[in-house]
Short mmCIF file of C-alpha atoms and ligand atoms in Angstrom, two decimals:
data_model
loop_
_atom_site.label_atom_id
_atom_site.label_comp_id
_atom_site.label_asym_id
_atom_site.label_seq_id
_atom_site.Cartn_x
_atom_site.Cartn_y
_atom_site.Cartn_z
CA MET A 249 205.22 6.23 -155.07
CA LYS A 250 205.61 9.78 -156.39
CA ASN A 251 208.39 8.71 -158.60
CA GLU A 252 209.64 10.46 -161.72
CA SER A 253 210.47 7.13 -163.29
CA ARG A 254 206.73 6.36 -163.33
CA LYS A 255 206.44 8.47 -166.46
CA LYS A 256 208.84 6.19 -168.26
CA TRP A 257 206.98 3.02 -167.28
CA GLY A 258 204.79 1.11 -169.70
CA SER A 259 201.01 0.99 -169.18
CA HIS A 260 201.05 -2.44 -167.50
CA THR A 261 203.63 -1.32 -164.97
CA ARG A 262 201.80 1.94 -164.25
CA LEU A 263 198.51 0.10 -163.87
CA ASN A 264 200.02 -2.15 -161.20
CA HIS A 265 201.96 0.55 -159.35
CA PRO A 266 199.59 3.52 -159.18
CA GLU A 267 200.39 6.70 -157.27
CA ARG A 268 199.49 5.99 -153.64
CA VAL A 269 197.04 8.04 -151.60
CA GLU A 270 198.33 8.27 -148.02
CA PRO A 271 196.67 10.74 -145.58
CA LYS A 272 199.42 12.71 -143.85
CA GLY A 273 200.07 13.15 -140.13
CA LEU A 274 196.96 13.57 -138.00
CA ASN A 275 194.67 13.64 -141.03
CA ARG A 276 193.90 9.95 -140.50
CA SER A 277 190.66 8.19 -141.30
CA LEU A 278 188.38 8.36 -138.28
CA LEU A 279 187.40 4.69 -138.61
CA SER A 280 189.99 1.94 -138.82
CA PRO A 281 190.62 1.25 -142.51
CA ILE A 282 190.26 -2.20 -144.05
CA TYR A 283 193.71 -3.52 -144.91
CA GLN A 284 192.49 -5.80 -147.66
CA SER A 285 195.98 -6.95 -148.51
CA VAL A 286 197.60 -10.36 -148.20
CA LYS A 287 201.10 -8.94 -147.92
CA PHE A 288 202.96 -5.90 -146.60
CA VAL A 289 206.15 -4.27 -147.85
CA VAL A 290 208.97 -5.54 -145.66
CA SER A 291 210.71 -2.64 -143.96
CA ASP A 292 214.33 -2.38 -142.81
CA GLU A 293 213.34 0.05 -140.03
CA MET A 294 212.44 -2.73 -137.56
CA GLY A 295 212.85 -6.45 -136.91
CA TYR A 296 210.86 -8.79 -139.12
CA GLY A 297 209.06 -10.14 -136.06
CA ASP A 298 207.70 -6.65 -135.29
CA GLN A 299 206.05 -5.99 -138.63
CA PHE A 300 203.09 -7.12 -140.66
CA ILE A 301 204.34 -9.56 -143.29
CA TYR A 302 201.56 -11.89 -144.41
CA SER A 303 197.88 -11.70 -143.43
CA ARG A 304 197.57 -15.34 -142.37
CA ILE A 305 200.03 -14.44 -139.61
CA SER A 306 198.85 -10.92 -138.85
CA ASN A 307 197.01 -8.00 -140.40
CA PRO A 308 196.21 -4.54 -138.96
CA THR A 309 192.42 -4.84 -139.43
CA ILE A 310 192.38 -8.25 -137.76
CA ARG A 311 194.60 -6.97 -134.95
CA GLN A 312 192.29 -4.00 -134.43
CA LEU A 313 189.39 -6.38 -133.89
CA GLU A 314 191.44 -8.48 -131.46
CA LEU A 315 192.24 -5.41 -129.36
CA ALA A 316 188.58 -4.36 -129.26
CA LEU A 317 187.56 -7.88 -128.17
CA ALA A 318 190.24 -8.15 -125.48
CA GLU A 319 189.07 -4.81 -124.09
CA LEU A 320 185.38 -5.78 -124.04
CA GLN A 321 186.18 -9.04 -122.25
CA SER A 322 188.79 -7.58 -119.83
CA LYS A 323 191.37 -10.09 -121.06
CA GLU A 324 195.06 -9.51 -121.76
CA ASP A 325 194.94 -10.60 -125.38
CA CYS A 326 192.70 -12.09 -128.03
CA LEU A 327 193.04 -14.15 -131.20
CA VAL A 328 190.37 -14.31 -133.89
CA PHE A 329 189.53 -17.13 -136.29
CA SER A 330 187.44 -17.69 -139.40
CA SER A 331 184.59 -19.25 -137.36
CA GLY A 332 183.57 -20.04 -133.80
CA ILE A 333 184.34 -23.69 -134.32
CA ALA A 334 187.80 -22.80 -135.66
CA SER A 335 188.47 -20.95 -132.39
CA ILE A 336 187.57 -24.12 -130.45
CA SER A 337 189.56 -26.53 -132.64
CA GLY A 338 192.44 -24.03 -132.83
CA MET A 339 192.54 -23.69 -129.06
CA LEU A 340 192.48 -27.46 -128.54
CA LEU A 341 195.19 -28.17 -131.10
CA GLY A 342 197.29 -25.22 -129.92
CA LEU A 343 197.09 -26.11 -126.24
CA LEU A 344 197.12 -29.91 -126.11
CA LYS A 345 199.59 -32.60 -127.04
CA THR A 346 199.52 -36.37 -127.49
CA GLY A 347 198.80 -38.12 -124.20
CA ASP A 348 196.74 -35.25 -122.76
CA HIS A 349 193.21 -35.74 -121.47
CA VAL A 350 190.26 -33.31 -121.72
CA ILE A 351 187.11 -33.17 -119.63
CA THR A 352 184.02 -31.71 -121.18
CA PHE A 353 180.25 -32.06 -121.05
CA LYS A 354 177.64 -33.84 -123.16
CA GLU A 355 175.57 -30.66 -123.49
CA LEU A 356 178.24 -29.11 -125.73
CA TYR A 357 177.38 -27.53 -129.09
CA LYS A 358 177.37 -30.52 -131.45
CA PRO A 359 180.39 -29.74 -133.70
CA ALA A 360 182.52 -28.98 -130.61
CA ARG A 361 181.43 -32.25 -128.99
CA ILE A 362 182.32 -34.14 -132.17
CA PHE A 363 185.74 -32.49 -132.38
CA ILE A 364 186.65 -33.34 -128.79
CA ARG A 365 185.09 -36.81 -128.60
CA ASP A 366 185.76 -38.13 -132.12
CA MET A 367 188.62 -36.13 -133.65
CA LEU A 368 191.06 -35.46 -130.81
CA PRO A 369 191.71 -39.23 -130.39
CA LYS A 370 193.36 -39.10 -133.83
CA PHE A 371 196.05 -36.99 -132.14
CA GLY A 372 196.22 -39.31 -129.12
CA ILE A 373 194.16 -36.95 -126.95
CA GLU A 374 191.37 -38.66 -125.01
CA SER A 375 188.33 -37.10 -123.39
CA THR A 376 185.68 -37.73 -120.77
CA LEU A 377 182.18 -36.31 -121.29
CA LEU A 378 180.16 -35.65 -118.13
CA ASN A 379 176.68 -34.23 -117.59
CA LEU A 380 176.88 -30.52 -116.89
CA ASN A 381 174.72 -30.78 -113.77
CA ASP A 382 176.96 -33.53 -112.40
CA VAL A 383 179.95 -31.44 -111.30
CA GLU A 384 180.30 -33.85 -108.40
CA SER A 385 181.83 -36.36 -110.87
CA LEU A 386 184.38 -33.80 -112.01
CA GLU A 387 186.99 -34.62 -109.39
CA LYS A 388 186.73 -38.34 -110.11
CA ALA A 389 187.14 -37.73 -113.84
CA ILE A 390 190.39 -35.77 -113.42
CA ILE A 391 193.45 -37.90 -114.14
CA PRO A 392 196.23 -36.09 -112.24
CA GLY A 393 199.13 -35.21 -114.51
CA LYS A 394 197.20 -36.17 -117.63
CA THR A 395 194.09 -34.01 -117.60
CA LYS A 396 195.10 -30.72 -119.14
CA LEU A 397 191.81 -28.93 -119.80
CA ILE A 398 188.20 -28.65 -118.67
CA HIS A 399 186.08 -27.17 -121.43
CA PHE A 400 182.47 -26.08 -120.94
CA GLU A 401 179.69 -23.91 -122.28
CA SER A 402 177.26 -21.74 -120.30
CA PRO A 403 174.40 -21.37 -121.04
CA THR A 404 174.52 -24.40 -123.32
CA ASN A 405 173.29 -24.68 -126.89
CA PRO A 406 170.42 -25.46 -127.44
CA ASN A 407 168.76 -25.87 -124.03
CA LEU A 408 170.45 -23.30 -121.79
CA ALA A 409 171.85 -25.48 -119.02
CA ILE A 410 173.96 -23.42 -116.60
CA ALA A 411 177.44 -24.51 -115.51
CA ASP A 412 178.61 -24.07 -111.93
CA ILE A 413 181.62 -21.99 -112.95
CA LYS A 414 183.11 -21.45 -109.48
CA LYS A 415 183.11 -25.20 -108.82
CA ILE A 416 184.69 -25.97 -112.19
CA ILE A 417 187.42 -23.37 -111.66
CA SER A 418 188.21 -24.46 -108.11
CA MET A 419 188.53 -28.09 -109.21
CA ALA A 420 190.75 -27.09 -112.11
CA ARG A 421 193.03 -25.00 -109.89
CA LYS A 422 193.35 -27.85 -107.38
CA TYR A 423 194.75 -30.16 -110.07
CA ASN A 424 196.55 -27.54 -112.15
CA VAL A 425 194.23 -27.92 -115.13
CA PHE A 426 193.33 -25.19 -117.68
CA VAL A 427 189.73 -24.01 -117.99
CA SER A 428 188.12 -22.91 -121.25
CA MET A 429 184.61 -21.62 -121.63
CA ASP A 430 182.42 -21.10 -124.67
CA GLY A 431 180.44 -18.03 -123.66
CA THR A 432 178.63 -17.47 -126.97
CA PHE A 433 175.10 -17.67 -125.51
CA ALA A 434 175.83 -15.25 -122.66
CA GLY A 435 177.61 -12.74 -124.88
CA LEU A 436 181.00 -11.05 -124.73
CA HIS A 437 180.29 -8.77 -121.77
CA GLN A 438 179.36 -11.47 -119.27
CA HIS A 439 181.48 -13.82 -117.11
CA THR A 440 184.46 -11.49 -117.51
CA HIS A 441 185.16 -11.54 -113.75
CA PHE A 442 185.74 -15.30 -113.64
CA ASP A 443 189.29 -16.63 -113.74
CA ILE A 444 188.80 -18.51 -117.00
CA ASP A 445 192.04 -19.21 -118.86
CA LEU A 446 190.55 -19.16 -122.34
CA MET A 447 187.22 -17.62 -123.27
CA ILE A 448 185.69 -18.57 -126.61
CA HIS A 449 182.99 -16.78 -128.57
CA SER A 450 181.36 -17.48 -131.87
CA LEU A 451 181.37 -13.91 -133.19
CA THR A 452 179.03 -15.16 -135.91
CA LYS A 453 176.33 -14.67 -133.28
CA PHE A 454 175.94 -11.60 -131.03
CA GLY A 455 179.46 -10.19 -131.59
CA ASN A 456 178.95 -9.38 -135.23
CA GLY A 457 175.22 -9.49 -134.69
CA HIS A 458 173.99 -9.08 -138.24
CA GLY A 459 174.12 -12.66 -139.51
CA ASP A 460 176.44 -11.85 -142.41
CA VAL A 461 179.87 -13.00 -141.17
CA LEU A 462 181.35 -16.21 -139.74
CA ALA A 463 184.02 -15.52 -137.11
CA GLY A 464 185.28 -16.70 -133.73
CA SER A 465 187.53 -15.49 -130.94
CA LEU A 466 189.69 -16.77 -128.15
CA ALA A 467 190.67 -14.44 -125.30
CA GLY A 468 192.93 -14.94 -122.31
CA LYS A 469 196.39 -14.46 -120.81
CA LYS A 470 199.05 -13.09 -123.15
CA HIS A 471 201.38 -16.09 -122.99
CA LEU A 472 198.63 -18.63 -123.69
CA ILE A 473 197.27 -16.62 -126.62
CA ALA A 474 200.83 -16.25 -127.97
CA GLN A 475 201.37 -20.01 -127.77
CA ILE A 476 198.09 -20.79 -129.52
CA ARG A 477 198.64 -18.03 -132.10
CA GLN A 478 201.98 -19.58 -133.06
CA MET A 479 200.46 -23.06 -133.40
CA THR A 480 197.40 -21.95 -135.34
CA ILE A 481 199.37 -20.10 -138.04
CA SER A 482 199.74 -23.60 -139.49
CA LEU A 483 196.01 -24.28 -139.15
CA GLY A 484 195.13 -21.52 -141.59
CA ALA A 485 191.68 -20.68 -140.18
CA THR A 486 192.39 -16.96 -140.61
CA LEU A 487 189.64 -14.36 -140.61
CA ASP A 488 189.48 -12.25 -143.76
CA PRO A 489 190.24 -8.53 -143.13
CA HIS A 490 186.93 -7.46 -144.65
CA ALA A 491 185.09 -9.85 -142.32
CA ALA A 492 187.14 -8.50 -139.40
CA PHE A 493 186.06 -4.97 -140.33
CA LEU A 494 182.39 -6.02 -140.39
CA VAL A 495 182.67 -7.67 -136.97
CA GLU A 496 184.37 -4.59 -135.54
CA ARG A 497 181.59 -2.43 -136.95
CA GLY A 498 179.01 -4.77 -135.46
CA LEU A 499 180.72 -4.60 -132.06
CA LYS A 500 180.10 -0.87 -131.78
CA THR A 501 176.42 -1.52 -131.14
CA TYR A 502 176.94 -4.83 -129.34
CA LEU A 503 175.95 -3.65 -125.85
CA LEU A 504 172.88 -1.79 -127.13
CA ARG A 505 171.77 -4.74 -129.20
CA PHE A 506 172.31 -7.26 -126.41
CA GLU A 507 170.30 -5.17 -123.97
CA ARG A 508 167.32 -5.07 -126.33
CA HIS A 509 167.67 -8.74 -127.34
CA ALA A 510 167.62 -9.69 -123.66
CA LYS A 511 164.64 -7.46 -122.87
CA ASN A 512 162.64 -8.97 -125.75
CA ALA A 513 163.65 -12.51 -124.76
CA LYS A 514 162.42 -11.96 -121.22
CA GLU A 515 158.99 -10.90 -122.52
CA VAL A 516 158.86 -13.92 -124.83
CA ALA A 517 159.94 -16.35 -122.11
CA HIS A 518 157.25 -15.15 -119.73
CA PHE A 519 154.61 -15.31 -122.46
CA LEU A 520 155.55 -18.89 -123.40
CA ASP A 521 155.85 -19.97 -119.78
CA LYS A 522 152.22 -19.00 -119.11
CA HIS A 523 150.84 -20.52 -122.31
CA PRO A 524 148.87 -23.79 -121.89
CA LYS A 525 150.06 -25.16 -125.25
CA VAL A 526 153.71 -24.89 -124.18
CA LYS A 527 154.91 -27.76 -122.03
CA LYS A 528 158.27 -26.46 -120.87
CA VAL A 529 160.40 -23.34 -121.31
CA PHE A 530 164.21 -23.23 -120.99
CA TYR A 531 165.28 -19.70 -120.10
CA PRO A 532 167.65 -19.02 -117.19
CA GLY A 533 165.64 -15.99 -116.09
CA LEU A 534 162.63 -18.13 -115.16
CA GLU A 535 162.43 -19.37 -111.58
CA SER A 536 161.33 -22.77 -112.90
CA HIS A 537 164.66 -23.20 -114.76
CA ASN A 538 166.90 -25.59 -112.83
CA GLY A 539 169.91 -23.31 -113.35
CA HIS A 540 168.08 -20.14 -112.29
CA GLN A 541 169.92 -19.63 -109.00
CA LEU A 542 173.35 -20.15 -110.57
CA ALA A 543 172.44 -17.92 -113.50
CA LYS A 544 171.45 -15.12 -111.11
CA GLU A 545 174.82 -15.41 -109.34
CA GLN A 546 176.88 -15.60 -112.53
CA MET A 547 175.13 -13.39 -115.08
CA THR A 548 173.66 -9.92 -115.22
CA ASP A 549 171.65 -10.52 -118.43
CA MET A 550 169.82 -13.77 -119.04
CA GLY A 551 170.49 -13.68 -122.76
CA ALA A 552 168.37 -13.72 -125.87
CA ILE A 553 167.74 -17.41 -126.45
CA VAL A 554 164.55 -19.08 -125.28
CA SER A 555 164.10 -22.80 -125.93
CA PHE A 556 160.79 -24.54 -125.38
CA ILE A 557 158.85 -27.78 -125.82
CA LEU A 558 155.35 -27.67 -127.31
CA ASP A 559 152.53 -29.41 -125.51
CA PRO A 560 151.31 -32.42 -127.54
CA SER A 561 147.72 -31.09 -127.18
CA LEU A 562 148.65 -28.40 -129.72
CA GLY A 563 148.68 -31.12 -132.37
CA LEU A 564 151.80 -29.74 -134.08
CA ASN A 565 155.38 -30.94 -133.92
CA ALA A 566 158.29 -28.47 -133.82
CA ASP A 567 158.76 -28.44 -137.61
CA GLN A 568 155.08 -27.80 -138.31
CA PHE A 569 155.02 -25.06 -135.69
CA ALA A 570 158.14 -23.36 -137.11
CA HIS A 571 156.64 -23.38 -140.61
CA LYS A 572 153.43 -21.83 -139.30
CA LEU A 573 155.13 -18.69 -137.97
CA LYS A 574 155.09 -15.65 -140.23
CA LEU A 575 157.39 -12.99 -138.75
CA ILE A 576 159.77 -15.39 -137.00
CA GLN A 577 161.86 -17.21 -139.61
CA PHE A 578 162.58 -20.96 -139.65
CA ALA A 579 166.38 -20.89 -139.93
CA VAL A 580 169.48 -21.91 -137.98
CA SER A 581 172.03 -19.68 -136.24
CA LEU A 582 171.23 -17.05 -133.62
CA GLY A 583 172.17 -13.67 -132.26
CA ALA A 584 171.28 -11.67 -135.37
CA THR A 585 168.86 -8.74 -135.56
CA GLU A 586 165.91 -10.81 -136.78
CA SER A 587 164.00 -13.46 -134.82
CA ILE A 588 164.96 -16.99 -135.86
CA ILE A 589 163.56 -20.32 -134.69
CA CYS A 590 164.67 -23.90 -135.30
CA PRO A 591 163.48 -27.34 -134.20
CA THR A 592 166.37 -28.71 -132.11
CA HIS A 593 166.00 -32.37 -133.15
CA LEU A 594 166.94 -31.44 -136.74
CA PHE A 595 170.35 -30.01 -135.92
CA PHE A 596 171.63 -30.91 -132.47
CA GLY A 597 171.34 -34.47 -131.31
CA ASP A 598 171.93 -36.97 -134.08
CA ASP A 599 175.26 -38.10 -132.57
CA LEU A 600 173.62 -38.79 -129.17
CA SER A 601 171.57 -41.74 -127.90
CA SER A 602 167.82 -41.25 -127.58
CA GLU A 603 168.15 -41.28 -123.75
CA GLU A 604 170.79 -38.53 -123.92
CA LYS A 605 168.58 -36.46 -126.22
CA GLU A 606 165.59 -36.92 -123.91
CA GLU A 607 167.75 -35.92 -120.91
CA MET A 608 168.78 -32.73 -122.69
CA GLY A 609 165.24 -31.84 -123.75
CA ILE A 610 165.83 -32.47 -127.47
CA THR A 611 162.53 -33.94 -128.68
CA PRO A 612 160.46 -33.70 -131.90
CA PHE A 613 158.50 -30.95 -130.08
CA SER A 614 161.50 -28.81 -129.01
CA LEU A 615 162.49 -25.47 -130.49
CA ARG A 616 165.32 -23.01 -129.99
CA PHE A 617 164.28 -19.42 -130.45
CA SER A 618 166.78 -16.60 -130.98
CA VAL A 619 164.77 -13.50 -130.12
CA GLY A 620 165.50 -10.59 -132.44
CA LEU A 621 165.31 -6.82 -132.16
CA GLU A 622 161.76 -6.41 -133.47
CA ASN A 623 158.99 -4.95 -131.29
CA PHE A 624 158.30 -7.70 -128.79
CA GLU A 625 154.54 -7.23 -129.17
CA ASP A 626 154.85 -8.34 -132.82
CA ILE A 627 157.00 -11.34 -131.90
CA ILE A 628 154.50 -12.43 -129.27
CA GLU A 629 151.57 -11.91 -131.64
CA ASP A 630 153.25 -14.24 -134.16
CA LEU A 631 153.79 -16.95 -131.51
CA LYS A 632 150.25 -16.48 -130.23
CA SER A 633 148.74 -16.94 -133.70
CA ALA A 634 150.73 -20.14 -134.30
CA LEU A 635 149.75 -21.49 -130.86
CA GLU A 636 146.07 -20.56 -131.06
CA ASP A 637 144.75 -20.29 -134.63
C1 LIG B 144 177.41 -21.24 -133.17
C2 LIG B 144 178.17 -21.70 -132.03
C3 LIG B 144 179.50 -22.13 -132.17
C4 LIG B 144 180.16 -22.23 -133.51
O1 LIG B 144 180.33 -21.02 -134.12
P1 LIG B 144 180.47 -20.88 -135.72
O2 LIG B 144 180.81 -19.45 -135.85
O3 LIG B 144 179.17 -21.28 -136.32
O4 LIG B 144 181.58 -21.80 -136.14
C5 LIG B 144 180.17 -22.53 -131.05
N1 LIG B 144 179.59 -22.50 -129.84
C6 LIG B 144 178.33 -22.10 -129.65
C7 LIG B 144 177.76 -22.10 -128.28
C8 LIG B 144 177.57 -21.69 -130.75
O5 LIG B 144 176.30 -21.30 -130.56
#
């Protein structure tokens, strides 16, 4: 706004319409700038549908992140949300209509399970919840013409059950049903070769990776993403541009971080597995894990989460054990740089029956450990002290 009339303006006008700094031509900023603006000047050079208008609908920083995420996941397009859960609820509300039926699994992350089982019925959408290891029941649970979606997680939160993805997809294709997967635990770079219609990630975890942003994404075919994008404009779970910038920055080191997380987790899993005061370890890379074979076929990295059950002979429950650790912090969430542990009974099963919790390995002695980027020797030393001193 290099405008001669500026000089004539009063101080309030000049304060609100300063001279703009715009780098010219190829002298662009090397990193994508943060467009921290709710609105954009409407141009007459193109159709309104082709331009940025209002940041709840679209914003260049948010779009930049979506392109980076689509690329990383080898998907046609991507849509980001203000949290992982918003990407799940947004997908469900954008895809389904009254009268539809959804099949999912009891092992789902608790807020997702609650949304599907308890909230979708308010919209006239019913669901069936199966056990993840009981894919045999899948065909029986499909109601032809009514079942619209099979939604699953792999590995599951908190106890790392592994879904038989090929079986789920082949059943879905047979009955013309959509498949959505929450791949948060496996990370953005895995499962990209499967024909999954909609892939969800809580970017709050490994995507951003630094534990300072809530965000979620949904990736898939262009037409499906376009349909859900249109519907979710009215949901309003938009990611803030500054948060989008932070996630995009985090993504640059995603592959490096994941590699080290996974390497550390493997060391930790093997240490815990051999320890007499640990009753059971849930980590797909261990041969004793009942999803080990499937995990080997489906994943290249076994991830960074190790869940385990303490042996009662230790004389500590999960809460006491978590408080005893010094380096590893007692906190929720996962996938950040620092090691975090939480007793699973506190956060994951209070909407389930005690038999269901037992079945899933959620007991007063169970912990979920998100292995961080520290030196693994220090992590193991901390666990060793709490198990032995
Ligand atoms: C954390 C998590 C979510 C929810 O993500 P938020 O960003 O916390 O809303 C969904 N699915 C899985 C598997 C998760 O671990």
